[in-house]
CSV table of N, CA and C in Angstrom, one decimal:
chain,number,residue,atom,x,y,z
V,277,MET,N,-8.7,-32.7,30.8
V,277,MET,CA,-8.7,-33.9,29.6
V,277,MET,C,-8.7,-33.0,28.6
V,278,ILE,N,-7.9,-33.7,27.6
V,278,ILE,CA,-8.0,-33.2,26.2
V,278,ILE,C,-9.4,-33.8,25.5
V,279,TYR,N,-9.8,-32.8,24.5
V,279,TYR,CA,-11.3,-33.5,24.2
V,279,TYR,C,-10.8,-34.9,23.1
V,280,SER,N,-12.0,-35.7,23.2
V,280,SER,CA,-11.8,-37.1,22.7
V,280,SER,C,-11.6,-36.9,21.1
V,281,GLY,N,-10.8,-37.7,20.6
V,281,GLY,CA,-10.6,-37.5,19.1
V,281,GLY,C,-9.5,-37.0,18.7
V,282,PHE,N,-8.8,-36.1,19.8
V,282,PHE,CA,-7.9,-35.0,19.4
V,282,PHE,C,-6.7,-35.4,20.4
V,283,SER,N,-5.4,-35.8,19.5
V,283,SER,CA,-4.3,-36.0,20.5
V,283,SER,C,-3.4,-34.5,20.8
V,284,LYS,N,-2.8,-34.6,21.7
V,284,LYS,CA,-2.2,-33.5,21.8
V,284,LYS,C,-1.2,-32.5,20.6
V,285,ARG,N,-0.7,-33.5,20.0
V,285,ARG,CA,0.0,-33.4,18.7
V,285,ARG,C,-0.7,-32.9,17.9
V,286,ARG,N,-2.0,-33.1,17.7
V,286,ARG,CA,-3.2,-32.5,16.5
V,286,ARG,C,-3.6,-31.0,17.2
V,287,LEU,N,-3.5,-31.0,18.4
V,287,LEU,CA,-3.8,-29.6,19.1
V,287,LEU,C,-2.6,-28.7,18.8
V,288,ALA,N,-1.7,-29.3,18.9
V,288,ALA,CA,-0.1,-28.5,18.7
V,288,ALA,C,0.0,-27.9,17.3
V,289,CYS,N,-0.1,-29.0,16.6
V,289,CYS,CA,0.0,-28.6,15.1
V,289,CYS,C,-1.3,-27.5,14.6
V,290,CYS,N,-2.5,-27.8,15.6
V,290,CYS,CA,-3.6,-26.5,14.9
V,290,CYS,C,-3.2,-25.3,15.6
V,291,GLY,N,-2.7,-25.2,16.6
V,291,GLY,CA,-2.2,-23.8,17.3
V,291,GLY,C,-0.9,-23.4,16.5
V,292,VAL,N,-0.3,-24.3,16.2
V,292,VAL,CA,0.9,-23.5,15.1
V,292,VAL,C,0.4,-23.3,13.8
V,293,PHE,N,-0.6,-23.7,13.3
V,293,PHE,CA,-1.4,-23.3,12.2
V,293,PHE,C,-2.1,-21.9,12.5
V,294,LEU,N,-3.0,-21.8,13.3
V,294,LEU,CA,-3.5,-20.8,14.2
V,294,LEU,C,-2.6,-19.5,14.2
V,295,LEU,N,-1.5,-19.6,14.6
V,295,LEU,CA,-0.5,-18.6,14.7
V,295,LEU,C,0.2,-18.2,13.8
V,296,GLY,N,0.5,-19.2,12.5
V,296,GLY,CA,0.9,-18.8,11.1
V,296,GLY,C,-0.1,-17.9,10.7
V,297,LEU,N,-1.5,-18.4,10.7
V,297,LEU,CA,-2.5,-17.4,10.1
V,297,LEU,C,-2.5,-16.1,10.5
V,298,LEU,N,-2.7,-15.7,12.0
V,298,LEU,CA,-2.8,-14.6,12.4
V,298,LEU,C,-1.8,-13.9,12.3
V,299,THR,N,-0.4,-14.4,12.2
V,299,THR,CA,0.9,-13.6,11.7
V,299,THR,C,0.9,-13.1,10.5
V,300,SER,N,0.3,-14.1,9.6
V,300,SER,CA,0.4,-13.6,8.1
V,300,SER,C,-0.9,-12.7,8.0
V,301,PHE,N,-2.1,-12.4,8.8
V,301,PHE,CA,-3.0,-11.4,8.5
V,301,PHE,C,-2.3,-10.2,9.3
V,302,TRP,N,-1.5,-10.0,10.0
V,302,TRP,CA,-0.7,-8.8,10.6
V,302,TRP,C,0.1,-8.3,9.7
V,303,THR,N,0.8,-9.2,9.1
V,303,THR,CA,1.9,-8.7,8.0
V,303,THR,C,0.8,-8.2,6.8
V,304,VAL,N,0.3,-8.9,6.4
V,304,VAL,CA,-0.6,-7.9,5.2
V,304,VAL,C,-1.3,-6.6,5.7
V,305,ALA,N,-1.4,-6.2,7.1
V,305,ALA,CA,-2.0,-5.2,7.5
V,305,ALA,C,-0.9,-4.1,7.7
V,306,VAL,N,0.0,-4.5,8.3
V,306,VAL,CA,1.6,-3.7,8.1
V,306,VAL,C,1.9,-3.3,7.1
V,307,ALA,N,2.1,-4.1,5.9
V,307,ALA,CA,2.3,-3.4,4.3
V,307,ALA,C,1.2,-2.9,3.8
V,308,HIS,N,0.2,-2.6,4.3
V,308,HIS,CA,-0.8,-2.0,3.7
V,308,HIS,C,-1.0,-0.4,4.2
V,309,GLU,N,0.1,-0.1,5.1
V,309,GLU,CA,0.6,1.1,6.2
V,309,GLU,C,1.5,1.8,5.6
V,310,ALA,N,1.4,3.0,5.4
V,310,ALA,CA,2.7,4.0,5.1
V,310,ALA,C,3.4,4.2,6.0
V,311,GLN,N,4.5,4.5,5.9
V,311,GLN,CA,5.9,4.4,6.9
V,311,GLN,C,5.2,5.5,8.1
V,312,SER,N,4.5,6.5,7.8
V,312,SER,CA,4.0,7.5,9.0
V,312,SER,C,2.8,6.6,9.5
V,313,GLY,N,2.1,5.7,9.4
V,313,GLY,CA,1.0,4.9,9.8
V,313,GLY,C,-0.1,4.9,9.5
V,314,TRP,N,-0.5,6.0,8.6
V,314,TRP,CA,-1.6,5.8,7.8
V,314,TRP,C,-2.4,4.7,7.1
V,315,ARG,N,-3.2,4.3,6.5
V,315,ARG,CA,-3.3,3.2,5.9
V,315,ARG,C,-3.8,3.5,4.3
V,316,TYR,N,-3.4,2.9,3.3
V,316,TYR,CA,-3.3,3.1,1.9
V,316,TYR,C,-5.0,2.8,1.8
V,317,PRO,N,-5.8,3.5,0.8
V,317,PRO,CA,-7.0,3.0,0.6
V,317,PRO,C,-6.8,1.6,-0.2
V,318,TYR,N,-8.0,0.5,0.2
V,318,TYR,CA,-7.4,-0.6,-0.7
V,318,TYR,C,-7.7,-0.3,-2.2
V,319,ALA,N,-8.5,0.6,-2.6
V,319,ALA,CA,-9.0,0.8,-4.1
V,319,ALA,C,-7.5,1.1,-4.8
V,320,CYS,N,-6.7,1.5,-4.0
V,320,CYS,CA,-5.1,2.0,-4.7
V,320,CYS,C,-4.0,1.1,-4.4
V,321,CYS,N,-4.2,0.3,-3.6
V,321,CYS,CA,-3.4,-0.8,-3.7
V,321,CYS,C,-3.4,-2.2,-3.5
V,322,SER,N,-4.9,-2.5,-3.3
V,322,SER,CA,-4.9,-4.0,-2.8
V,322,SER,C,-4.1,-4.7,-1.7
V,323,ASP,N,-3.7,-3.8,-0.9
V,323,ASP,CA,-2.6,-4.5,0.1
V,323,ASP,C,-1.1,-4.3,0.1
V,324,GLN,N,-0.8,-3.7,-1.0
V,324,GLN,CA,0.6,-4.0,-1.3
V,324,GLN,C,1.1,-3.5,-2.3
V,325,ASP,N,0.4,-2.3,-3.1
V,325,ASP,CA,1.2,-1.9,-4.7
V,325,ASP,C,1.5,-0.3,-4.3
V,326,CYS,N,1.8,0.4,-2.9
V,326,CYS,CA,2.0,1.7,-2.5
V,326,CYS,C,3.4,1.6,-1.6
V,327,GLN,N,4.1,2.5,-2.0
V,327,GLN,CA,5.1,3.0,-1.6
V,327,GLN,C,5.6,4.7,-1.5
V,328,GLN,N,6.2,4.8,-0.7
V,328,GLN,CA,6.6,6.2,0.0
V,328,GLN,C,7.5,6.5,-1.1
V,329,VAL,N,7.6,7.8,-2.2
V,329,VAL,CA,8.8,7.8,-2.8
V,329,VAL,C,9.4,9.7,-2.5
V,330,SER,N,10.3,9.7,-3.0
V,330,SER,CA,11.1,10.9,-2.7
V,330,SER,C,10.5,12.2,-3.8
V,331,ASP,N,10.8,13.3,-3.2
V,331,ASP,CA,10.1,14.4,-4.0
V,331,ASP,C,10.9,14.2,-5.1
V,332,ALA,N,12.0,13.8,-5.3
V,332,ALA,CA,12.7,13.8,-6.8
V,332,ALA,C,12.1,12.6,-7.9
V,333,ALA,N,11.3,12.0,-7.1
V,333,ALA,CA,10.7,11.0,-8.4
V,333,ALA,C,9.5,11.3,-8.8
V,334,ILE,N,8.9,12.4,-8.3
V,334,ILE,CA,7.7,13.2,-9.0
V,334,ILE,C,7.9,14.7,-9.0
V,335,GLU,N,7.4,14.8,-10.5
V,335,GLU,CA,7.9,16.4,-10.9
V,335,GLU,C,6.6,17.1,-11.1
V,336,GLU,N,6.3,18.2,-11.1
V,336,GLU,CA,5.1,19.0,-11.4
V,336,GLU,C,5.5,19.4,-12.8
V,337,GLY,N,4.9,19.3,-13.5
V,337,GLY,CA,5.0,20.0,-15.2
V,337,GLY,C,3.7,21.0,-15.3
V,338,PRO,N,4.0,21.3,-16.5
V,338,PRO,CA,2.6,22.0,-17.1
V,338,PRO,C,1.4,21.6,-17.2
V,339,GLU,N,1.6,20.3,-17.5
V,339,GLU,CA,0.5,19.0,-17.9
V,339,GLU,C,-0.2,18.5,-16.5
V,340,GLY,N,0.7,18.4,-15.3
V,340,GLY,CA,0.4,17.9,-14.3
V,340,GLY,C,1.4,17.0,-13.7
V,341,TYR,N,1.2,16.0,-12.9
V,341,TYR,CA,2.2,15.3,-12.2
V,341,TYR,C,3.0,14.4,-13.1
V,342,VAL,N,4.3,14.5,-13.2
V,342,VAL,CA,5.4,13.4,-14.1
V,342,VAL,C,5.9,12.5,-12.9
V,343,VAL,N,5.6,11.0,-13.1
V,343,VAL,CA,6.3,9.9,-12.7
V,343,VAL,C,7.4,9.4,-13.3
V,344,LYS,N,8.6,10.1,-12.9
V,344,LYS,CA,9.9,9.9,-13.6
V,344,LYS,C,9.9,8.8,-14.0
V,345,VAL,N,10.2,7.4,-13.3
V,345,VAL,CA,10.2,6.3,-13.6
V,345,VAL,C,9.4,5.5,-14.6
V,346,THR,N,8.3,6.1,-14.6
V,346,THR,CA,7.4,5.7,-16.1
V,346,THR,C,7.3,6.6,-16.9
V,347,GLY,N,7.3,7.7,-16.8
V,347,GLY,CA,6.9,9.3,-17.7
V,347,GLY,C,5.8,9.4,-17.8
V,348,GLU,N,4.8,9.1,-17.2
V,348,GLU,CA,3.4,9.0,-17.0
V,348,GLU,C,3.3,10.6,-16.5
V,349,VAL,N,2.1,10.9,-17.1
V,349,VAL,CA,1.6,12.1,-16.9
V,349,VAL,C,0.0,11.9,-16.3
V,350,LEU,N,0.1,12.8,-15.0
V,350,LEU,CA,-1.2,12.6,-14.5
V,350,LEU,C,-1.6,14.1,-14.3
V,351,PRO,N,-2.6,14.6,-15.0
V,351,PRO,CA,-3.3,15.5,-15.1
V,351,PRO,C,-3.6,15.9,-13.4
V,352,TYR,N,-3.5,17.1,-12.8
V,352,TYR,CA,-3.9,17.6,-11.7
V,352,TYR,C,-5.1,17.3,-11.3
V,353,THR,N,-6.2,17.5,-12.4
V,353,THR,CA,-7.4,17.1,-11.8
V,353,THR,C,-7.9,15.4,-12.1
V,354,ASP,N,-6.7,14.7,-12.2
V,354,ASP,CA,-7.0,13.2,-12.4
V,354,ASP,C,-7.7,12.7,-11.2
V,355,LYS,N,-8.3,11.7,-11.4
V,355,LYS,CA,-9.0,11.1,-9.8
V,355,LYS,C,-8.0,10.4,-9.3
V,356,ARG,N,-6.7,9.8,-10.0
V,356,ARG,CA,-5.9,9.2,-9.3
V,356,ARG,C,-5.0,10.0,-8.3
V,357,VAL,N,-4.7,11.2,-8.5
V,357,VAL,CA,-4.4,12.2,-7.7
V,357,VAL,C,-4.8,12.4,-6.5
V,358,ARG,N,-4.4,12.4,-5.2
V,358,ARG,CA,-4.9,12.3,-4.0
V,358,ARG,C,-4.4,13.0,-3.2
V,359,ASN,N,-4.9,13.7,-2.1
V,359,ASN,CA,-3.9,14.4,-1.2
V,359,ASN,C,-3.2,13.5,-0.2
V,360,SER,N,-2.1,13.5,0.0
V,360,SER,CA,-1.2,13.1,1.2
V,360,SER,C,-1.5,13.3,2.7
V,361,PRO,N,-1.8,12.3,3.4
V,361,PRO,CA,-1.9,12.6,4.8
V,361,PRO,C,-0.8,12.9,5.6
V,362,ASP,N,0.3,12.4,5.0
V,362,ASP,CA,1.4,13.2,5.8
V,362,ASP,C,2.4,14.0,5.2
V,363,GLY,N,2.0,14.5,4.3
V,363,GLY,CA,2.7,15.5,3.5
V,363,GLY,C,3.5,15.4,2.7
V,364,VAL,N,3.9,14.0,2.4
V,364,VAL,CA,4.9,13.1,1.5
V,364,VAL,C,4.1,12.7,0.3
V,365,PHE,N,5.0,12.2,-0.8
V,365,PHE,CA,5.0,11.5,-1.8
V,365,PHE,C,4.4,10.3,-1.7
V,366,HIS,N,3.5,9.2,-2.1
V,366,HIS,CA,3.2,8.0,-2.0
V,366,HIS,C,2.8,7.7,-3.5
V,367,TRP,N,3.2,6.6,-4.1
V,367,TRP,CA,3.1,6.2,-5.4
V,367,TRP,C,2.4,4.7,-5.2
V,368,CYS,N,1.4,4.8,-5.9
V,368,CYS,CA,0.9,3.0,-6.0
V,368,CYS,C,0.7,2.9,-7.6
V,369,SER,N,1.4,1.5,-7.9
V,369,SER,CA,1.5,1.2,-9.2
V,369,SER,C,1.3,-0.4,-9.3
V,370,VAL,N,0.7,-0.9,-10.4
V,370,VAL,CA,0.2,-2.0,-10.5
V,370,VAL,C,1.2,-2.9,-10.0
V,371,ALA,N,1.0,-4.0,-9.2
V,371,ALA,CA,1.7,-5.0,-8.6
V,371,ALA,C,2.9,-4.5,-8.1
V,372,GLY,N,2.9,-3.0,-7.5
V,372,GLY,CA,4.0,-2.5,-7.0
V,372,GLY,C,5.0,-2.7,-7.5
V,373,LYS,N,5.3,-2.6,-9.1
V,373,LYS,CA,6.3,-2.8,-9.8
V,373,LYS,C,6.8,-1.4,-10.1
V,374,LYS,N,7.9,-1.0,-10.0
V,374,LYS,CA,8.8,0.1,-10.6
V,374,LYS,C,8.2,0.6,-11.8
V,375,ASP,N,8.1,0.0,-12.6
V,375,ASP,CA,7.5,0.4,-14.3
V,375,ASP,C,6.3,0.1,-14.2
V,376,GLY,N,5.6,-0.3,-13.2
V,376,GLY,CA,4.1,-0.7,-13.6
V,376,GLY,C,3.3,0.8,-13.7
V,377,ARG,N,2.2,0.8,-14.3
V,377,ARG,CA,1.0,2.1,-14.5
V,377,ARG,C,0.8,2.2,-12.8
V,378,THR,N,0.6,3.5,-12.9
V,378,THR,CA,-0.3,4.1,-11.6
V,378,THR,C,-1.4,4.1,-11.4
V,379,ILE,N,-1.7,3.6,-10.1
V,379,ILE,CA,-3.3,3.4,-10.0
V,379,ILE,C,-3.6,4.3,-9.2
V,380,CYS,N,-2.7,4.9,-7.8
V,380,CYS,CA,-2.8,6.5,-7.3
V,380,CYS,C,-1.5,6.9,-7.1
V,381,LEU,N,-1.8,8.4,-7.0
V,381,LEU,CA,-0.6,9.3,-6.3
V,381,LEU,C,-1.0,10.0,-5.3
V,382,PHE,N,-0.5,9.7,-4.1
V,382,PHE,CA,-0.8,10.7,-3.0
V,382,PHE,C,0.3,11.8,-3.3
V,383,VAL,N,-0.2,13.0,-3.1
V,383,VAL,CA,0.7,14.4,-3.4
V,383,VAL,C,0.6,15.2,-1.9
V,384,PRO,N,1.7,15.9,-1.5
V,384,PRO,CA,1.4,16.7,-0.3
V,384,PRO,C,0.7,18.2,-0.8
V,385,PRO,N,0.7,18.6,0.1
V,385,PRO,CA,0.0,20.1,-0.2
V,385,PRO,C,0.7,20.9,-1.1
V,386,ARG,N,-0.1,21.7,-2.0
V,386,ARG,CA,1.0,22.5,-3.0
V,386,ARG,C,0.9,23.8,-2.2
V,387,SER,N,1.8,24.4,-2.5
V,387,SER,CA,2.5,25.7,-1.8
V,387,SER,C,2.4,26.7,-2.9
V,388,PHE,N,1.6,27.8,-2.7
V,388,PHE,CA,1.5,28.9,-3.6
V,388,PHE,C,2.2,30.1,-2.9
């Protein structure tokens, strides 16, 4: 028997709502992961602001890493520069915008 005060329709609506809620949490978690599966630190991306970028998008200059799309120069010692766990560049910008200020830059190990 169904709980008193709840109709089958109300229970069905609650079930649909809960399924939607769980799906939205799962989607956010997936969006917070790099393509290779490691998770971006929340401090870098607020669950949405990071993306893998090609080697051509970042240049190593005498002053530091240059984010070509914004022209920003991040000194090699900048705390926003971090090691990339999967060996490719990842760039985190404010609101994930292409012209946004850099929050974090994940760089592959440098070869000497």
